[in-house]
Amino acid sequence: MAVPYEPPAAVGPRARMRTLSWASPFRWLELGRQDLFKHPGIGIFYGVCFFLMAQLLALVFKHKPEYTLSMISGCLLIGPFLAMGLYEVSRRLEQGEQPDMASSLMCWDQHIPSMAMLILVLMVLELLWGRASLVVFAVFFDTGMPSTTGVLEAIFNPKNIEFVLVYLAVGGVFAALVFGLSVVSIPMILDRDTDAISAVLTSMRVVFSNTTVLLLWGALLGVLVVGALWPWSLGIIFVGPWLGHASWHAYRGSVEWEDELVEAVTLGTNK
C-alpha cells in the first residue's frame, strides 16, 4: 500500500514583508543618523573608504569617460559590501551589545559562501553593465570614444538628446537590477546567515511588495550620494556611513521573521 506523500516541514522561520508607508524611508534615515552619532569613529573610517572610491570614480571619468557608468555600477556593487561593517554596528546596537572596529571589520568571515555567491551574481551584472555602456558609446560616437570634455559637451548638447536618453535608460535598468537584488540581501545574510538565493529573492519580494516606497528610498539614496559628491566628494565621508546605517534599518523595517513574531507575542508586545 502506497504511503501518502507528506511534504517536509518548513526549515527555519519564514520572512514576511512589512507594509511600508511614505514616512518609512525618512524614519530609516533618522535611525541611521542616531547610530552614526553613537559611534562616529567607526563611521569616519568607512566614510574615508567611500571618499577614496569617489576619487577613483573621478579619476576614471577624467581619463576614460566611457567606463564611468560601469565604474558607478562597481561602486554600487562594492558599496553595500563595504557597508556590511556598518550593518554590524547597527545590528549590535539593536541587540544592546557594544560594537567595535574589530567586529565591524570581520563580520563577513562567517558568511563567506553566501557572500561569494552574491558577489558572483552582482559581478555578472556589473560586467554586463560595463559592456552595455561601451556599446551605447560605440553606437553614438562611431568616430571614436570622446574625451571627458566631449562627454560633457554631448550631455549638454541638445542634438545628442537621444544618446543621453539611451545612456540613462541603459544605466537605469542595470541600476534598478543591482538595487533590487541587494537592497536587503546583504544585511539579511549578516542577520540570519541565509544563503544568497534566499536573500536575493527576499530582496526582490521587498521591492515588489512596496514598489513605490522602495522607489522613493532608491531616489533618496541617489540624491544624497550625488549631493555628497559636490564639492570634491567631501560630503561622502558623512553621507556614506549614514546611509550604511540607514540601510540596515531599511532591512529591519521591511522584513519581519516568524520567530520574532512569536517572541513579541510571548513578551506581550505588539510588533
Coordinates of C-alpha atoms in Angstrom, one line a residue:
M1 CA 0.0 0.0 0.0
A2 CA 1.4 3.3 -1.1
V3 CA 2.3 5.7 1.7
P4 CA 0.6 9.2 1.2
Y5 CA 3.1 11.9 0.5
E6 CA 3.7 14.3 3.3
P7 CA 5.6 17.5 2.5
P8 CA 8.6 18.1 4.6
A9 CA 8.3 20.6 7.4
A10 CA 9.5 24.1 6.8
V11 CA 13.1 24.7 7.8
G12 CA 13.7 27.9 9.8
P13 CA 11.5 30.9 10.3
R14 CA 9.8 32.5 7.3
A15 CA 10.3 36.1 6.2
R16 CA 7.2 38.3 6.0
M17 CA 7.1 41.6 4.1
R18 CA 6.0 44.6 6.2
T19 CA 3.6 47.2 4.8
L20 CA 5.6 50.4 4.4
S21 CA 4.4 54.0 4.4
W22 CA 5.9 57.0 2.7
A23 CA 7.4 58.1 6.0
S24 CA 9.4 54.8 6.3
P25 CA 12.5 55.9 4.3
F26 CA 12.8 59.1 6.4
R27 CA 12.5 57.1 9.6
W28 CA 15.3 54.8 8.4
L29 CA 17.5 57.9 7.7
E30 CA 16.8 59.2 11.2
L31 CA 17.7 55.9 12.8
G32 CA 20.8 55.7 10.7
R33 CA 21.9 59.2 11.9
Q34 CA 21.4 58.1 15.5
D35 CA 23.6 55.0 15.0
L36 CA 26.3 57.1 13.3
F37 CA 26.5 59.6 16.1
K38 CA 26.7 56.9 18.7
H39 CA 30.0 55.6 17.2
P40 CA 31.3 58.3 14.9
G41 CA 34.9 56.9 14.8
I42 CA 33.8 53.8 13.1
G43 CA 31.7 55.8 10.7
I44 CA 34.5 58.1 9.8
F45 CA 36.7 55.2 8.9
Y46 CA 34.2 53.9 6.4
G47 CA 33.4 57.4 5.2
V48 CA 37.1 57.8 4.2
C49 CA 36.8 54.5 2.3
F50 CA 33.8 55.8 0.4
F51 CA 35.7 59.1 -0.2
L52 CA 38.6 57.1 -1.8
M53 CA 36.1 55.3 -4.0
A54 CA 34.7 58.6 -5.2
Q55 CA 38.2 59.8 -6.0
L56 CA 38.8 56.7 -8.1
L57 CA 35.5 57.3 -9.9
A58 CA 36.5 60.9 -10.7
L59 CA 39.9 59.7 -12.0
V60 CA 38.2 57.2 -14.3
F61 CA 35.8 59.9 -15.6
K62 CA 38.7 62.2 -16.3
H63 CA 40.8 59.7 -18.3
K64 CA 38.3 57.0 -19.5
P65 CA 34.8 58.5 -19.5
E66 CA 33.3 55.7 -21.4
Y67 CA 33.9 53.4 -18.4
T68 CA 32.2 55.8 -15.9
L69 CA 28.9 54.1 -15.9
S70 CA 30.4 50.7 -15.4
M71 CA 32.5 52.2 -12.6
I72 CA 29.4 53.5 -11.0
S73 CA 28.0 50.1 -11.1
G74 CA 31.1 48.8 -9.5
C75 CA 30.7 51.3 -6.7
L76 CA 27.1 50.1 -6.3
L77 CA 28.5 46.6 -6.0
I78 CA 31.3 47.4 -3.6
G79 CA 29.5 49.9 -1.5
P80 CA 26.9 47.5 0.1
F81 CA 29.7 45.0 0.9
L82 CA 31.8 47.8 2.4
A83 CA 28.8 48.9 4.4
M84 CA 28.4 45.4 5.9
G85 CA 30.7 46.6 8.7
L86 CA 28.2 49.4 9.4
Y87 CA 25.3 47.0 9.3
E88 CA 27.2 45.0 12.0
V89 CA 27.4 48.2 14.2
S90 CA 23.7 48.8 13.9
R91 CA 22.9 45.2 14.5
R92 CA 24.9 45.2 17.7
L93 CA 23.3 48.4 18.9
E94 CA 19.9 47.0 18.2
Q95 CA 20.7 43.9 20.3
G96 CA 22.1 46.1 23.2
E97 CA 25.7 45.0 22.5
Q98 CA 28.8 47.2 22.3
P99 CA 30.1 47.5 18.7
D100 CA 33.8 47.8 18.0
M101 CA 36.1 48.2 15.0
A102 CA 37.4 44.7 15.0
S103 CA 33.9 43.1 14.9
S104 CA 32.9 45.6 12.2
L105 CA 35.8 44.7 10.0
M106 CA 35.5 40.9 10.5
C107 CA 31.7 40.5 10.4
W108 CA 31.8 38.9 7.0
D109 CA 34.1 36.0 7.9
Q110 CA 31.3 33.6 8.9
H111 CA 29.2 34.3 5.8
I112 CA 31.8 33.8 3.0
P113 CA 29.8 31.1 1.0
S114 CA 26.7 33.2 0.8
M115 CA 28.6 36.4 0.2
A116 CA 30.7 34.8 -2.6
M117 CA 27.6 33.7 -4.5
L118 CA 26.0 37.1 -4.2
I119 CA 29.3 38.7 -5.3
L120 CA 29.3 36.5 -8.4
V121 CA 25.7 37.4 -9.3
L122 CA 26.4 41.1 -8.9
M123 CA 29.7 40.9 -10.7
V124 CA 28.0 39.4 -13.8
L125 CA 25.5 42.3 -13.8
E126 CA 28.4 44.8 -13.4
L127 CA 30.2 43.3 -16.4
L128 CA 27.1 43.4 -18.5
W129 CA 26.5 47.0 -17.5
G130 CA 30.0 47.9 -18.5
R131 CA 29.6 46.2 -21.9
A132 CA 26.3 47.9 -22.5
S133 CA 27.8 51.2 -21.7
L134 CA 30.6 50.7 -24.2
V135 CA 28.0 49.6 -26.9
V136 CA 26.0 52.8 -26.3
F137 CA 29.1 55.0 -26.8
A138 CA 30.2 53.0 -29.9
V139 CA 26.7 53.4 -31.5
F140 CA 26.5 57.2 -31.0
F141 CA 30.2 58.0 -31.3
D142 CA 31.3 55.9 -34.3
T143 CA 34.4 58.1 -34.8
G144 CA 35.9 57.1 -31.5
M145 CA 35.4 57.4 -27.8
P146 CA 35.0 61.0 -26.7
S147 CA 37.3 62.7 -24.2
T148 CA 36.0 64.0 -20.8
T149 CA 35.2 67.3 -22.4
G150 CA 33.5 65.5 -25.3
V151 CA 31.2 63.6 -22.9
L152 CA 30.2 66.8 -21.1
E153 CA 29.5 68.5 -24.4
A154 CA 27.5 65.5 -25.5
I155 CA 25.4 65.6 -22.4
F156 CA 24.6 69.3 -22.7
N157 CA 24.2 69.4 -26.4
P158 CA 20.5 69.3 -27.4
K159 CA 21.5 67.5 -30.6
N160 CA 22.6 64.5 -28.6
I161 CA 19.4 64.1 -26.6
E162 CA 18.9 60.5 -28.0
F163 CA 22.4 59.5 -26.7
V164 CA 21.6 60.9 -23.2
L165 CA 18.2 59.2 -23.1
V166 CA 19.6 55.8 -24.2
Y167 CA 22.6 56.1 -21.9
L168 CA 20.4 56.9 -18.9
A169 CA 17.8 54.2 -19.8
V170 CA 20.5 51.5 -20.0
G171 CA 22.1 52.7 -16.8
G172 CA 18.7 52.9 -15.1
V173 CA 17.8 49.3 -15.9
F174 CA 21.1 47.9 -14.5
A175 CA 21.0 50.2 -11.5
A176 CA 17.4 49.0 -10.8
L177 CA 18.6 45.4 -11.0
V178 CA 21.5 45.9 -8.7
F179 CA 19.4 47.9 -6.2
G180 CA 16.6 45.3 -6.3
L181 CA 18.9 42.4 -5.7
S182 CA 20.9 44.0 -2.9
V183 CA 18.5 46.4 -1.1
V184 CA 18.1 44.0 1.8
S185 CA 20.0 40.9 0.8
I186 CA 23.4 41.7 2.4
P187 CA 22.0 42.8 5.8
M188 CA 19.8 39.7 5.7
I189 CA 22.8 37.4 5.2
L190 CA 24.5 39.1 8.1
D191 CA 21.4 38.9 10.3
R192 CA 20.1 35.4 9.5
D193 CA 23.1 33.7 7.8
T194 CA 20.9 32.7 4.9
D195 CA 22.0 31.6 1.5
A196 CA 22.5 34.1 -1.3
I197 CA 19.5 32.9 -3.3
S198 CA 17.0 33.2 -0.4
A199 CA 18.4 36.7 0.4
V200 CA 18.1 37.9 -3.2
L201 CA 14.6 36.5 -3.6
T202 CA 13.6 38.2 -0.3
S203 CA 15.1 41.4 -1.5
M204 CA 13.0 41.3 -4.7
R205 CA 9.9 40.5 -2.7
V206 CA 10.5 43.6 -0.6
V207 CA 10.7 45.7 -3.8
F208 CA 7.6 44.2 -5.4
S209 CA 5.6 44.4 -2.1
N210 CA 6.3 48.1 -1.6
T211 CA 7.4 49.3 -5.0
T212 CA 6.6 53.0 -4.7
V213 CA 8.2 53.3 -1.2
L214 CA 11.3 51.5 -2.4
L215 CA 11.5 53.8 -5.4
L216 CA 11.4 56.7 -3.0
W217 CA 14.1 55.0 -0.9
G218 CA 16.3 54.5 -4.0
A219 CA 15.7 58.1 -5.1
L220 CA 16.7 59.4 -1.7
L221 CA 19.9 57.3 -1.8
G222 CA 20.7 58.6 -5.2
V223 CA 20.1 62.3 -4.4
L224 CA 22.1 62.1 -1.1
V225 CA 25.0 60.4 -2.8
V226 CA 25.2 62.7 -5.7
G227 CA 24.8 65.7 -3.4
A228 CA 27.6 64.4 -1.2
L229 CA 30.0 64.3 -4.2
W230 CA 29.9 68.1 -4.5
P231 CA 32.2 69.7 -3.8
W232 CA 35.3 67.5 -4.0
S233 CA 33.3 64.5 -2.6
L234 CA 33.9 65.5 1.0
G235 CA 30.3 65.1 1.9
I236 CA 30.5 61.3 1.2
I237 CA 32.6 61.0 4.4
F238 CA 29.4 61.7 6.4
V239 CA 26.7 60.6 4.0
G240 CA 28.3 57.2 3.1
P241 CA 28.2 55.7 6.7
W242 CA 24.9 57.5 7.4
L243 CA 23.3 55.7 4.5
G244 CA 25.0 52.4 5.5
H245 CA 23.4 52.5 9.0
A246 CA 20.1 53.6 7.4
S247 CA 20.2 50.6 5.0
W248 CA 20.3 48.3 8.0
H249 CA 17.1 49.9 9.3
A250 CA 15.6 49.6 5.8
Y251 CA 16.1 45.9 6.0
R252 CA 14.7 45.7 9.6
G253 CA 11.8 47.9 8.7
S254 CA 10.9 45.9 5.6
V255 CA 11.3 42.3 6.7
E256 CA 10.0 40.6 9.8
W257 CA 10.5 36.9 10.8
E258 CA 8.2 34.4 12.3
D259 CA 10.4 33.7 15.3
E260 CA 10.4 37.5 16.1
L261 CA 6.6 37.5 15.9
V262 CA 6.4 34.6 18.4
E263 CA 8.9 36.4 20.7
A264 CA 6.9 39.6 20.5
V265 CA 3.7 37.7 21.5
T266 CA 5.4 35.9 24.3
L267 CA 6.7 39.2 25.7
G268 CA 3.3 40.8 25.3
T269 CA 4.4 43.4 22.9
N270 CA 2.9 44.5 19.5
K271 CA 5.2 44.5 16.5

